[in-house]
Coordinates of C-alpha atoms and ligand atoms in Angstrom, one line a residue:
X112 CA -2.2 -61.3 -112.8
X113 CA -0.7 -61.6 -109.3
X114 CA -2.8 -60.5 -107.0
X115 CA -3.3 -59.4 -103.4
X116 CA -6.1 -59.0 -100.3
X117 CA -4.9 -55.7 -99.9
X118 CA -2.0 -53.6 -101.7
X119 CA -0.8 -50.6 -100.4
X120 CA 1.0 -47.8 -102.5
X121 CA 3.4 -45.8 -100.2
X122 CA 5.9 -47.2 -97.5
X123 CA 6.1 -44.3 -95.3
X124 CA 5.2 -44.3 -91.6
X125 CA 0.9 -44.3 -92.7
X126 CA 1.6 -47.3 -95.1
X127 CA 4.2 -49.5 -94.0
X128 CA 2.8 -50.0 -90.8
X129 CA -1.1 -50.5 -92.4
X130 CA 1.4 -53.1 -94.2
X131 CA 2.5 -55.1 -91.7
X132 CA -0.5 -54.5 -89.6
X133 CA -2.3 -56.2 -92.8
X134 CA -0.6 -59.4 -92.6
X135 CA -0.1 -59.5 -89.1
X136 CA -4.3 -60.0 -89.3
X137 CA -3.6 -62.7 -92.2
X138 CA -4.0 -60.6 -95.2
X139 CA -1.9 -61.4 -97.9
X140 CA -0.3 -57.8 -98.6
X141 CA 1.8 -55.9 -101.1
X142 CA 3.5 -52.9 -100.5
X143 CA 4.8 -50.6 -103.6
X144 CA 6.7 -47.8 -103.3
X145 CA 8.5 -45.8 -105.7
X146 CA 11.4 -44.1 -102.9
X147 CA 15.2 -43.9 -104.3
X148 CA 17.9 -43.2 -101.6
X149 CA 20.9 -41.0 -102.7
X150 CA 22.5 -44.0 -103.8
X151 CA 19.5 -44.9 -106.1
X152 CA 18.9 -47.5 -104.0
X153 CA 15.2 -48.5 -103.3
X154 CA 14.8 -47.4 -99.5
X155 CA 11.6 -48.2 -97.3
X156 CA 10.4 -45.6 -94.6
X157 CA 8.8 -42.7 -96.9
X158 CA 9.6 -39.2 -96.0
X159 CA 9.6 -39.9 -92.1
X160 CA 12.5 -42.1 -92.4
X161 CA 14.4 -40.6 -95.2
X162 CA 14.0 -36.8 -95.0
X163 CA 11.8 -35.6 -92.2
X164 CA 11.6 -37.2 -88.6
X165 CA 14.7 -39.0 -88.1
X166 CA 17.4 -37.6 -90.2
X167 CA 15.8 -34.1 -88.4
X168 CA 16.0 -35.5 -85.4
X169 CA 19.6 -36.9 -85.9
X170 CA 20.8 -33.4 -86.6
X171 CA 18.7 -32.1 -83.7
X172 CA 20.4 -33.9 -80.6
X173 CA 24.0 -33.6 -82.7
X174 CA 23.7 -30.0 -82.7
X175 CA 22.8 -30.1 -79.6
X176 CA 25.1 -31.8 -77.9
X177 CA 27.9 -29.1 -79.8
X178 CA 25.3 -26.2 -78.0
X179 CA 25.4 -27.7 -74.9
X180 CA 29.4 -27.4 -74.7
X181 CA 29.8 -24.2 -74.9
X182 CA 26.2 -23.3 -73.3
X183 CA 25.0 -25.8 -70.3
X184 CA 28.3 -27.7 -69.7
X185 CA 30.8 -25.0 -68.4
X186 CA 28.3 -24.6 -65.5
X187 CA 28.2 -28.3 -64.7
X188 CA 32.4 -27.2 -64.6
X189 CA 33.0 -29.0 -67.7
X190 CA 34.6 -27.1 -69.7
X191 CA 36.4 -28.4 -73.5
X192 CA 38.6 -25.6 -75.3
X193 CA 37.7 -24.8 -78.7
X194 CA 35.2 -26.9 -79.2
X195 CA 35.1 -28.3 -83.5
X196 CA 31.9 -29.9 -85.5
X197 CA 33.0 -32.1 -88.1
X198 CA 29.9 -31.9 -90.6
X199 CA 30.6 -34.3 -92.7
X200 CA 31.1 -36.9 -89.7
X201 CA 27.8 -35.5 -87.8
X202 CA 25.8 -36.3 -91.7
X203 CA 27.3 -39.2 -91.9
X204 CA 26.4 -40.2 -88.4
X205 CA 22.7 -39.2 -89.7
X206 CA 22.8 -40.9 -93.0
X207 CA 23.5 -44.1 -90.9
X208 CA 20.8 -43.9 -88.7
X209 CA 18.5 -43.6 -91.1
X210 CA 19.7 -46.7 -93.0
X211 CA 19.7 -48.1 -89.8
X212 CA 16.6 -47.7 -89.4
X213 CA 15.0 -48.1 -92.8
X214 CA 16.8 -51.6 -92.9
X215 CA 15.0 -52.4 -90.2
X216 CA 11.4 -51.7 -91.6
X217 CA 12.6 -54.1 -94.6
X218 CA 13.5 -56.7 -91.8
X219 CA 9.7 -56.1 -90.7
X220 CA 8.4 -56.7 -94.2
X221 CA 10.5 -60.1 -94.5
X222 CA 9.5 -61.8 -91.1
X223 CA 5.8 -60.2 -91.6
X224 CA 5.9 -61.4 -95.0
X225 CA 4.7 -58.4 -96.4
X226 CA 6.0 -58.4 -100.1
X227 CA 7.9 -55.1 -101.3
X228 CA 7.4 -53.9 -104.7
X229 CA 9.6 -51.5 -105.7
X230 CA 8.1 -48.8 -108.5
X231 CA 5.7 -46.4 -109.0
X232 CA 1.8 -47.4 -108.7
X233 CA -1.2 -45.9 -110.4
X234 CA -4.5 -46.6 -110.1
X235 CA -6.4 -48.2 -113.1
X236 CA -10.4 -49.7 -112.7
X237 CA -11.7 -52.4 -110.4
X238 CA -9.0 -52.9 -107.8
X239 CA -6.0 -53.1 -110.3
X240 CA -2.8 -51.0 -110.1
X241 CA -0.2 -50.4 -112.8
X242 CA 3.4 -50.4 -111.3
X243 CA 6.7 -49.2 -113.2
X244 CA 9.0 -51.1 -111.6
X245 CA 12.8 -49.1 -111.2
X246 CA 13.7 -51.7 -113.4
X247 CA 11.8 -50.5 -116.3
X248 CA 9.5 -53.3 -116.0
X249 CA 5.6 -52.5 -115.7
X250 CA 3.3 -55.1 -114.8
X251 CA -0.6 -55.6 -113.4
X252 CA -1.6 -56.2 -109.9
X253 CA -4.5 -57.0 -108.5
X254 CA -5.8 -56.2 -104.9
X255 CA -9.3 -56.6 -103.0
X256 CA -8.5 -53.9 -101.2
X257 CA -6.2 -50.8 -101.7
X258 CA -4.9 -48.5 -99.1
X259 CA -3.4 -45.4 -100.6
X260 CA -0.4 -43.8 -98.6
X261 CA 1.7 -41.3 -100.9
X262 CA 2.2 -38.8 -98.4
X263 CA 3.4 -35.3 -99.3
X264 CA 6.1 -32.9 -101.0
X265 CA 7.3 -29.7 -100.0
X266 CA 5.3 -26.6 -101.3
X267 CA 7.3 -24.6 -103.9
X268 CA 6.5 -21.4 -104.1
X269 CA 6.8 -18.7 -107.2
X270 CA 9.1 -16.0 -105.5
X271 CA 11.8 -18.3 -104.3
X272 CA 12.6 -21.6 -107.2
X273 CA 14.8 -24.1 -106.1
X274 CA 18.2 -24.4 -107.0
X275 CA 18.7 -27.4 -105.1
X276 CA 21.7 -25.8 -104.1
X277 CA 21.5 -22.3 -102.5
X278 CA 18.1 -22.5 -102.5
X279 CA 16.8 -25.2 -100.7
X280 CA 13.9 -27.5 -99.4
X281 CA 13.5 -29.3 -96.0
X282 CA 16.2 -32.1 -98.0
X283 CA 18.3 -30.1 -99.1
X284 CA 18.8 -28.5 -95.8
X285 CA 19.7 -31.9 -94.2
X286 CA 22.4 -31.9 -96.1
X287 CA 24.4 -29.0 -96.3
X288 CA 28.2 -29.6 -96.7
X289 CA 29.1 -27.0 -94.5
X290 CA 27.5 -24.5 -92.1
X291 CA 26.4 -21.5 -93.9
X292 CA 27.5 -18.4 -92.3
X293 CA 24.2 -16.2 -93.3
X294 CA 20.9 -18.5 -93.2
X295 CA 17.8 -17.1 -94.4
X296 CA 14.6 -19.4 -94.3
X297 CA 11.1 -18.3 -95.3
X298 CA 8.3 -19.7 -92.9
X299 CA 9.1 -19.6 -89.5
X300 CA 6.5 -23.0 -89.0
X301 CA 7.7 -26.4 -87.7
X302 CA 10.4 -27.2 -90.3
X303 CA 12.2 -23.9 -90.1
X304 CA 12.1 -24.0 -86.6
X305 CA 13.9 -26.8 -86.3
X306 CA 16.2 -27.0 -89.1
X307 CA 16.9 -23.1 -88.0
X308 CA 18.2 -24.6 -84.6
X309 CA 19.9 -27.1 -86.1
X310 CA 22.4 -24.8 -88.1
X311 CA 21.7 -21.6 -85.7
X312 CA 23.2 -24.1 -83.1
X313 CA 26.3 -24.7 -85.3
X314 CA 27.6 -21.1 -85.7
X315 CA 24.8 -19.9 -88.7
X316 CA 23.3 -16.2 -88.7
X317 CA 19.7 -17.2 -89.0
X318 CA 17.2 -15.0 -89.7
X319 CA 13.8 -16.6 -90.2
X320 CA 11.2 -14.7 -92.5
X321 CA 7.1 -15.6 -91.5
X322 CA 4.5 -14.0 -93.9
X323 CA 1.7 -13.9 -91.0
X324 CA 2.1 -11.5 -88.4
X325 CA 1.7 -14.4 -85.3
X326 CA 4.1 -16.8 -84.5
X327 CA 3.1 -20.4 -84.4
X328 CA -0.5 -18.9 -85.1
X329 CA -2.1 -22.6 -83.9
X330 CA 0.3 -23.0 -80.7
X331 CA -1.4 -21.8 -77.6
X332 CA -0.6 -18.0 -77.1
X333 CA 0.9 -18.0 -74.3
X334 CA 3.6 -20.7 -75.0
X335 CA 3.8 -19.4 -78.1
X336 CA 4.9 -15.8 -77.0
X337 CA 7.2 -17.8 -74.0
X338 CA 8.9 -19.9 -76.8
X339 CA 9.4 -17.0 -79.4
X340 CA 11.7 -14.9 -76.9
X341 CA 13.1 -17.5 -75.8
X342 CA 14.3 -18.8 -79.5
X343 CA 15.0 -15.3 -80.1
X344 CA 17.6 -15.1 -77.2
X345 CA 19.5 -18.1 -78.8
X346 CA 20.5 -16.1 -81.3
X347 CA 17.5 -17.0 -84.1
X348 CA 16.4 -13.7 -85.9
X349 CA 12.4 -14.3 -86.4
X350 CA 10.9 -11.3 -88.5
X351 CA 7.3 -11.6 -88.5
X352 CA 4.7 -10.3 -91.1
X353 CA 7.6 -10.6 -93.1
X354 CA 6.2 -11.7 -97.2
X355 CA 8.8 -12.9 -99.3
X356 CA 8.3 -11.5 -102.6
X357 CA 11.7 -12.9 -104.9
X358 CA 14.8 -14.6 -103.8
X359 CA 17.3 -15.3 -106.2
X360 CA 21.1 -16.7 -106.8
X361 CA 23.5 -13.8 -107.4
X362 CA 26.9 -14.8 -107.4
X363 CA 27.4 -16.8 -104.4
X364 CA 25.0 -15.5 -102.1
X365 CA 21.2 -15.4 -102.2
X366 CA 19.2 -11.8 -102.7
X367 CA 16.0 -12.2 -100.5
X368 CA 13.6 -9.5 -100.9
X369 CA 10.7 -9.0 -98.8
X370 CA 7.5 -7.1 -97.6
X371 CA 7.4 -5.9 -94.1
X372 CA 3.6 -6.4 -94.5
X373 CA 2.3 -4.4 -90.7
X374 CA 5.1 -1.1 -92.1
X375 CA 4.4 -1.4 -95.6
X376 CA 7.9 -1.6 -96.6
X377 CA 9.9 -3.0 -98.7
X378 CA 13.6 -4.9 -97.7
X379 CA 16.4 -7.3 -98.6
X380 CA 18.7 -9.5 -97.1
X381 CA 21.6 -11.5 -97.9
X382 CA 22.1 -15.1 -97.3
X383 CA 24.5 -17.3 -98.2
X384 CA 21.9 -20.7 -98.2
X385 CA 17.8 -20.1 -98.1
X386 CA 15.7 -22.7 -96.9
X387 CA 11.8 -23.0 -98.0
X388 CA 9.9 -24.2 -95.7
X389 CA 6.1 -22.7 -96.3
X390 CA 4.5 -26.0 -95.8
X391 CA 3.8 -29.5 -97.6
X392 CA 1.3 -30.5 -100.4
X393 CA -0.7 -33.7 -100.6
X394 CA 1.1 -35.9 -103.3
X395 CA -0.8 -37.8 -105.7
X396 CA 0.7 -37.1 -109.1
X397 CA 0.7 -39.9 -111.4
X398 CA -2.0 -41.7 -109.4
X399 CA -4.3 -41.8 -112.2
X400 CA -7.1 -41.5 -109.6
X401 CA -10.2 -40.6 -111.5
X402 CA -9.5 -43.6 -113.3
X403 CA -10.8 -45.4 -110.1
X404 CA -13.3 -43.0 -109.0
X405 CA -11.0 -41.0 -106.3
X406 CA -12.1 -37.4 -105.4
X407 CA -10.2 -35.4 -104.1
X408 CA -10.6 -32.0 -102.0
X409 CA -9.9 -28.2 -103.1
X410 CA -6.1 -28.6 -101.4
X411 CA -5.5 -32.0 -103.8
X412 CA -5.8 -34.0 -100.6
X413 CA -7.7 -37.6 -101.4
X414 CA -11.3 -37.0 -100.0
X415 CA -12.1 -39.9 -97.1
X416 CA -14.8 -40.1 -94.4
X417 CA -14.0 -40.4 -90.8
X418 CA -12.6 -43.9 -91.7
X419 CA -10.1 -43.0 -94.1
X420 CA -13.0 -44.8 -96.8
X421 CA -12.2 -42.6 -100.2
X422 CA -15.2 -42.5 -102.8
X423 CA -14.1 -45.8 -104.4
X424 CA -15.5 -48.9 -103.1
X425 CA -12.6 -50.6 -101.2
X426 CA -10.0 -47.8 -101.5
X427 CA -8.9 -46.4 -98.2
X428 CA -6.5 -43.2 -98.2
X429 CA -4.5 -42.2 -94.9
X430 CA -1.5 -40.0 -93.7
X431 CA -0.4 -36.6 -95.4
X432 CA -2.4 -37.5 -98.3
X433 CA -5.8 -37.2 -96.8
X434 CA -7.2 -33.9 -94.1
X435 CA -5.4 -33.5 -91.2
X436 CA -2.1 -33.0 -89.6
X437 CA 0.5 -34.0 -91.5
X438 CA 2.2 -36.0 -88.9
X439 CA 4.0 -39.2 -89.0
X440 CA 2.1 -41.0 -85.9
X441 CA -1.1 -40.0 -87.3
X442 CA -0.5 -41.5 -90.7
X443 CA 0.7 -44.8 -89.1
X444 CA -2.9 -45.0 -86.5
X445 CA -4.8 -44.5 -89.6
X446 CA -2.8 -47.4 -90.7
X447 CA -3.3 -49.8 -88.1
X448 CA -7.2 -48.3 -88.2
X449 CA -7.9 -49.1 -91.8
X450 CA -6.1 -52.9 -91.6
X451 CA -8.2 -53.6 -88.7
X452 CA -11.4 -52.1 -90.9
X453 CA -10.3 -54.3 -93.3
X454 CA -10.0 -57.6 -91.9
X455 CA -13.4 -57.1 -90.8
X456 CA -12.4 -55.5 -87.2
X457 CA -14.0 -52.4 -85.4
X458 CA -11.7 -49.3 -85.4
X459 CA -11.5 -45.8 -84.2
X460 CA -9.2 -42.9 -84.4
X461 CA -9.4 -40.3 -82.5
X462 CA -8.7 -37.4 -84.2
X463 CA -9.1 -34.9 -81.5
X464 CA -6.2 -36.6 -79.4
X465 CA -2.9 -36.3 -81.3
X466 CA 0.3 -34.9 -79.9
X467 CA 2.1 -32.6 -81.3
X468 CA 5.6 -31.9 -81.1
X469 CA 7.8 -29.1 -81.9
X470 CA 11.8 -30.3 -81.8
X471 CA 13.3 -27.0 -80.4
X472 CA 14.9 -26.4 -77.3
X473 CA 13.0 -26.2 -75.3
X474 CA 10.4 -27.9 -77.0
X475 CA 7.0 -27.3 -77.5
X476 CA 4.4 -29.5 -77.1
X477 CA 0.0 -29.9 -77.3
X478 CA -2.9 -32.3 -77.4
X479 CA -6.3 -31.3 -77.5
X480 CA -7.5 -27.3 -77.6
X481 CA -5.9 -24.0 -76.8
X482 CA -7.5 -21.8 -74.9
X483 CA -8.4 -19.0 -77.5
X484 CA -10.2 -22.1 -79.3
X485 CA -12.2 -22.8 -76.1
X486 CA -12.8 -19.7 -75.9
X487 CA -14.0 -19.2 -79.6
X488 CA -16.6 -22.4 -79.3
X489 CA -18.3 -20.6 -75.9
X490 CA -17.0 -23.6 -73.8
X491 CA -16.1 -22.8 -70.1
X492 CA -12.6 -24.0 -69.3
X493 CA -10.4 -23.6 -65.9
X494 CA -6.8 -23.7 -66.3
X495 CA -3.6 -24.1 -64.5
X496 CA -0.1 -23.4 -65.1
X497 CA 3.2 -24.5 -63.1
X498 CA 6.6 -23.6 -64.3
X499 CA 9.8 -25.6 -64.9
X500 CA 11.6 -22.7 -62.7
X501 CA 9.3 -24.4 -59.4
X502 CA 10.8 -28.1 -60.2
X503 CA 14.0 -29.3 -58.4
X504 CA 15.0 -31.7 -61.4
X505 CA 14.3 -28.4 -63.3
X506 CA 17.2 -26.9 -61.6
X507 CA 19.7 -30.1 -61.0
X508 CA 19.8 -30.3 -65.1
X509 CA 20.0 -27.0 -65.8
X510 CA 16.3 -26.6 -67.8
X511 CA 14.6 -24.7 -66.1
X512 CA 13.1 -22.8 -68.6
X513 CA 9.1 -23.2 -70.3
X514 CA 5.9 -24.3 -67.9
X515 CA 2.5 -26.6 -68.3
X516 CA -0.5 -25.8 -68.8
X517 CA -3.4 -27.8 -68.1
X518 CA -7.2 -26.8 -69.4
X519 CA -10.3 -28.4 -68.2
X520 CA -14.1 -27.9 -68.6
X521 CA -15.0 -25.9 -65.9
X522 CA -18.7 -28.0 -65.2
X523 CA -17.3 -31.8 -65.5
X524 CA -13.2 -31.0 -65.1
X525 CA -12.5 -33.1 -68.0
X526 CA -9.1 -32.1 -69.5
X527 CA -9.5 -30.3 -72.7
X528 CA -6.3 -29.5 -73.6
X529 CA -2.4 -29.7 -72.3
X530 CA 0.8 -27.0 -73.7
X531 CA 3.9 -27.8 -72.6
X532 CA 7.3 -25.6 -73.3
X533 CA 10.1 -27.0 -71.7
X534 CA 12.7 -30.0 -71.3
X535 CA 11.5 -33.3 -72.8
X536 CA 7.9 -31.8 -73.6
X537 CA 7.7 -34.7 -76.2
X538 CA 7.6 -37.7 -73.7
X539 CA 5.9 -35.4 -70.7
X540 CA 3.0 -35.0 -73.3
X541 CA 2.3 -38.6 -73.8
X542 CA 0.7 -39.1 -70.1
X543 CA -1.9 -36.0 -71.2
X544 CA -2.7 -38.0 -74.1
X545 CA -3.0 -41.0 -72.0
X546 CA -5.4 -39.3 -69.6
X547 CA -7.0 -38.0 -72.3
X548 CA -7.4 -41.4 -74.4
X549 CA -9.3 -42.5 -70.9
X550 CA -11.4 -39.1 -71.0
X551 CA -9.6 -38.2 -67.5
X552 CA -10.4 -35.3 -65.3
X553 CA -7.6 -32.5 -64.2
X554 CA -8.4 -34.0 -60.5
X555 CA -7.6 -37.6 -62.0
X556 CA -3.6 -36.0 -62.6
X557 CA -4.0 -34.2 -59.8
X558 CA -4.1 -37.3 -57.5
X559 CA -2.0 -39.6 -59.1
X560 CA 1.5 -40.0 -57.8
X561 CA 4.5 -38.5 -59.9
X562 CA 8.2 -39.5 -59.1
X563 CA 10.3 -37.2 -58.0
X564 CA 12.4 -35.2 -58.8
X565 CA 11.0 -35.5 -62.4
X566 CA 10.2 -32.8 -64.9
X567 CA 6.6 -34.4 -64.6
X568 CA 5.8 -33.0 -61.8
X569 CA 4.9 -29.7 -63.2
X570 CA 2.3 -31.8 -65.2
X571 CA 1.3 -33.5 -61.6
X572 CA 1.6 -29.6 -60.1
X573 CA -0.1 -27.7 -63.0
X574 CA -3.3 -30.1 -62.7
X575 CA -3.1 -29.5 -58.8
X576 CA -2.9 -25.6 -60.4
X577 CA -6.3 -25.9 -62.0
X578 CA -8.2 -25.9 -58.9
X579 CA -5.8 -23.5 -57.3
X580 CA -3.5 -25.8 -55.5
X581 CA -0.5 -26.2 -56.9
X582 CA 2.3 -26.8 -53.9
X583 CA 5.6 -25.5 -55.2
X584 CA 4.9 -22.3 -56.5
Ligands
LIG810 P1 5.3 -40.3 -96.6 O1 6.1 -40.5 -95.4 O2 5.5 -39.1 -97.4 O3 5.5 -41.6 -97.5 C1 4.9 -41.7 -98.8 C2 5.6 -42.7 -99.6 O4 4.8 -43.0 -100.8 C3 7.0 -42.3 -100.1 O5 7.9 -43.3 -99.9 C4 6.8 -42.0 -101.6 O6 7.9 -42.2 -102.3 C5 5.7 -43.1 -101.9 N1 4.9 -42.8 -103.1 C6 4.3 -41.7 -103.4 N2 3.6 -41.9 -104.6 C7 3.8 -43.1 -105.0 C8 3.4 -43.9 -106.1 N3 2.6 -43.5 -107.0 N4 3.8 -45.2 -106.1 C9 4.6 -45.7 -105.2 N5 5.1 -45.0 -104.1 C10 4.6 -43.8 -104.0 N6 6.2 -35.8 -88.4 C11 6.2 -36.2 -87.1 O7 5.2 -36.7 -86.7 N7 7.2 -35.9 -86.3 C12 8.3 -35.3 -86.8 O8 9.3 -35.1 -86.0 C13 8.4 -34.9 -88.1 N8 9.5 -34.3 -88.6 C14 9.5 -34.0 -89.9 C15 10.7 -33.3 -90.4 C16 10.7 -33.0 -91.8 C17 12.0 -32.3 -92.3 C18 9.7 -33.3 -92.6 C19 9.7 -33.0 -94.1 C20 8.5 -33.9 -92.2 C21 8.5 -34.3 -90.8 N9 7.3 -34.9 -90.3 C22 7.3 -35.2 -88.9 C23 6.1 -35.2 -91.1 C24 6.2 -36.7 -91.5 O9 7.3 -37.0 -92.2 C25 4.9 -37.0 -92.3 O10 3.8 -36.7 -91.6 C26 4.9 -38.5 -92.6 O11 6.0 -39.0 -93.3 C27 3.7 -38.9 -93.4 O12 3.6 -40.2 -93.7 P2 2.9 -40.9 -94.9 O13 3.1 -42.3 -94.8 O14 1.6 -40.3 -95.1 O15 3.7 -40.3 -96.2
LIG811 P1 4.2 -25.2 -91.5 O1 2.8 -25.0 -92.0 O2 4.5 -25.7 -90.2 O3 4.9 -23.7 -91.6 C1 5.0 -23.0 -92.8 C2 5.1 -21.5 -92.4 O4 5.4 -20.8 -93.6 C3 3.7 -21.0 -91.9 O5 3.9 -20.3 -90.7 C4 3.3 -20.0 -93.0 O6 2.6 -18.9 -92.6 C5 4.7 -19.6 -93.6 N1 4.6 -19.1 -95.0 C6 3.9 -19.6 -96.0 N2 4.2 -18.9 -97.2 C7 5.1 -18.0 -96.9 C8 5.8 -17.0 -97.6 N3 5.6 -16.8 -98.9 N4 6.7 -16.2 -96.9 C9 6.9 -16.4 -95.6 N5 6.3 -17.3 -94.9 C10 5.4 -18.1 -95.5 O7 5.0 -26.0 -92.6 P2 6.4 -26.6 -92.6 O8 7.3 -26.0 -91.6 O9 6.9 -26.5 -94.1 O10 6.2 -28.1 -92.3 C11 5.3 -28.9 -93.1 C12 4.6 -29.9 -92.2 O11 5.5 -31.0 -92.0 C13 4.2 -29.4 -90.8 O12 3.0 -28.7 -90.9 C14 4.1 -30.7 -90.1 O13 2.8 -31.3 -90.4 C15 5.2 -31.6 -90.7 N6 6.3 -31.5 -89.8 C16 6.2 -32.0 -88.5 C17 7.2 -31.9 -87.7 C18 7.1 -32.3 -86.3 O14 6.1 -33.0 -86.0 N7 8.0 -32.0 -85.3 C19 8.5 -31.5 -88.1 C20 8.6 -31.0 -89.4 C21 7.5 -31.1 -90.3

């Protein structure tokens, strides 16, 4: 029986990187996964790679840039006529960056010399897994340790099967042939925000159905209320408190029906392509877990301690698999975490300082708590806000649209929590994070220097804000 220091089951962002994190500390490391691209060919990367992040992403700034001509441009007095989208150029554009990329992580693996097995593993007793190779092939391995990385799948839910044609997962809708004209998607959460855009941006009708009666319930309230007129304005149609109920293929459209849950009332709507997007399950089928002594949690999610340990002697869990947002960069610190446990190293996540990010545009980003949560746990906070509208590089690009907003504790002025809408939210967020990793005060952003003109000022002006001093507005 071959065997390894430590075999990892799943290649997605949590375990490739635990992977190669493994043997960068001298472990000898295996790496299965079962992942098939469209091609059938085995493709490294796990849902970040292949279907979420980047393809998302890809689509994102394509659509954009088709926006921006008809939207930001003409006021820069650029101006094309009749502007076209060639779909099947702008997927295939996608499609190549993630090969790109996942070609890349295989390149890693080589000069890392993390070995790639290619099949499905399942657990059996005492540190052995079972792996059905794509090749029909199923042999023994043997591992002193074993990190388990599976990630998730897409919910399905009762009142709207997939078709896998008009009715559609988060894949399926990164691959549409053709804009629809009438878009419906149910759950108005990260995924249909952003895959809304993506085809809203293209010329779809998109009306977005959200059973609970808050949008972006765990987004600070007052970005939250900024961003949903905004999105609104750009054309996407977000009903709230709106409970699908059945959604069905008739013909060639899609019958939505639905309960407008705060009226009591029952409607339809007509699409032409439905997206599901109600969230993503832990995914551990064929895992044979119990057979190693794995719990797992009421949600299916592996049980693990605050170092991703699972209930099985040297089995470690980590990513969408286990509690906690189910988030590429937090999968891939639990990676590096665990290795470093591993090898015999002292590691720490900290789970109260991950980003989030929200792809729209504007987007939306947080770290740390909202002020309704401060609020909830008795904590006295100060905050400060500055908006985009107060920065000159704000108004030379044309964004200025969305603000930051800076919480700290009122008694020691540690920063508690930042909420950013606006222009490139997703890199200004990092320096919170920083400041954060270093347990910094508002005063400690306040007084450091910020370029300008930069979009981060407003975080340099809202932490100024906090104690009332904010210059530019
Ligand atoms: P995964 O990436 O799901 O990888 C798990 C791997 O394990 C897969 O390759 C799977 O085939 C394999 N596997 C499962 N079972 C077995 C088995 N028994 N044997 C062998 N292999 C197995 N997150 C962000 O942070 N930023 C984003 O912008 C973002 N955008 C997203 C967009 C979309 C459309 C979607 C769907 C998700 C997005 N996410 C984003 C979430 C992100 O993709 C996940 O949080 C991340 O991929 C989780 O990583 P993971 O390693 O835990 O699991
Ligand atoms: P989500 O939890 O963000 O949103 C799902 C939404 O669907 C919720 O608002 C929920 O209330 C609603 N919903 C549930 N059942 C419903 C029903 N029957 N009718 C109408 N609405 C219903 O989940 P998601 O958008 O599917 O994304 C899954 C996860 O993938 C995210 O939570 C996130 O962890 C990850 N992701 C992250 C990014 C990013 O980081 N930018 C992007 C995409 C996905």
């Amino acid at each position: 029986m071959k065997t390894y220091d430590v075999l990892v089951i799943g290649a997605g962002p949590g375990g490739y990187v635990a992977a190669i994190r493994c043997a960068q500390l001298g472990l000898r490391t295996g790496c299965v996964d079962q992942w098939l691209d469209p091609a059938g060919k085995p493709s490294l990367g796990g849902t970040c790679l292949n279907v979420g992040c980047i393809p998302s992403k890809a689509l994102l700034d394509s659509s954009h840039h088709f926006h921006n001509l008809a939207h930001l441009l003409p006021a820069h007095g650029i101006s094309v006529k009749d502007p076209k989208i060639d779909i099947g150029a702008m997927l295939a554009r996608k499609d190549r960056v993630v090969k790109t990329l996942t070609g890349g992580i295989a390149g890693l693996f080589k000069k890392n010399k993390v070995e790639w097995i290619q099949g499905s593993g399942s657990l059996q007793s005492h540190g052995k897994v079972a792996v059905s190779g794509h090749d029909g092939k199923t042999e023994t391995l043997g591992a002193g340790h074993l990190i388990i990385a599976t990630g998730s799948v897409p919910i399905e839910i009762p009142a709207a099967p997939l078709d896998r044609d008009a009715i559609v997962d988060s894949e399926g809708a990164l691959a549409f042939r053709e804009v629809p004209k009438r878009l419906g998607v149910i759950g108005a959460g990260v995924i249909g925000l952003e895959l809304g855009s993506v085809w809203g941006r293209l010329g779809s009708e998109v009306v977005l159905l959200e059973a609970l009666p808050e949008f972006l319930a765990p987004v600070d309230r007052q970005i939250a209320k900024e961003a949903l007129e905004i999105l609104q304005k750009q054309g996407l149609d977000i009903r709230l408190g709106a409970l699908v109920t059945n959604a069905r293929k008739s013909g060639n459209a899609v019958q939505v029906h639905y309960m407008d849950t705060a009226a009591d009332e029952k409607h339809e709507l007509e699409v032409d392509k439905l997206i599901v997007c109600v969230g993503r399950r832990a995914y551990t089928d064929g895992l044979n877990l119990a057979a190693a002594g794995v719990k797992t949690d009421e949600r299916g999610r592996i049980e693990v301690d605050d170092r991703c340990r699972t209930s099985a002697e040297g089995i470690f869990a980590i990513g969408d698999v286990v509690k906690g947002p189910m988030l590429a960069h937090k999968a891939s610190e639990e990676g590096i975490a665990v290795a470093e446990l591993i090898a015999g190293q002292s590691a720490h996540i900290d789970h109260g300082n991950v980003p989030w990010v929200i792809y729209t545009h504007p987007e939306i980003a947080w770290v740390g708590k909202t002020e309704a949560e401060l609020t909830a746990d008795g904590i006295p906070h100060c905050v400060g806000s500055f908006p985009y509208r107060a920065l000159g590089r704000a108004h030379g690009a044309g964004e200025t649209t969305g603000l930051v907003k800076i919480i700290g504790d009122q008694k020691t002025d540690r920063i508690l929590g930042v909420h950013i809408f606006g222009a490139s939210a997703s890199e200004l967020i990092a320096e919170a994070v920083t400041a954060m990793a270093f347990h910094g005060s508002t005063e400690d952003l306040a007084r450091t220097v910020h370029a300008h003109p930069t979009l981060s000022e407003a975080v340099h002006e809202a932490a100024l804000a906090v104690d009332g001093r904010a210059i530019h507005f």
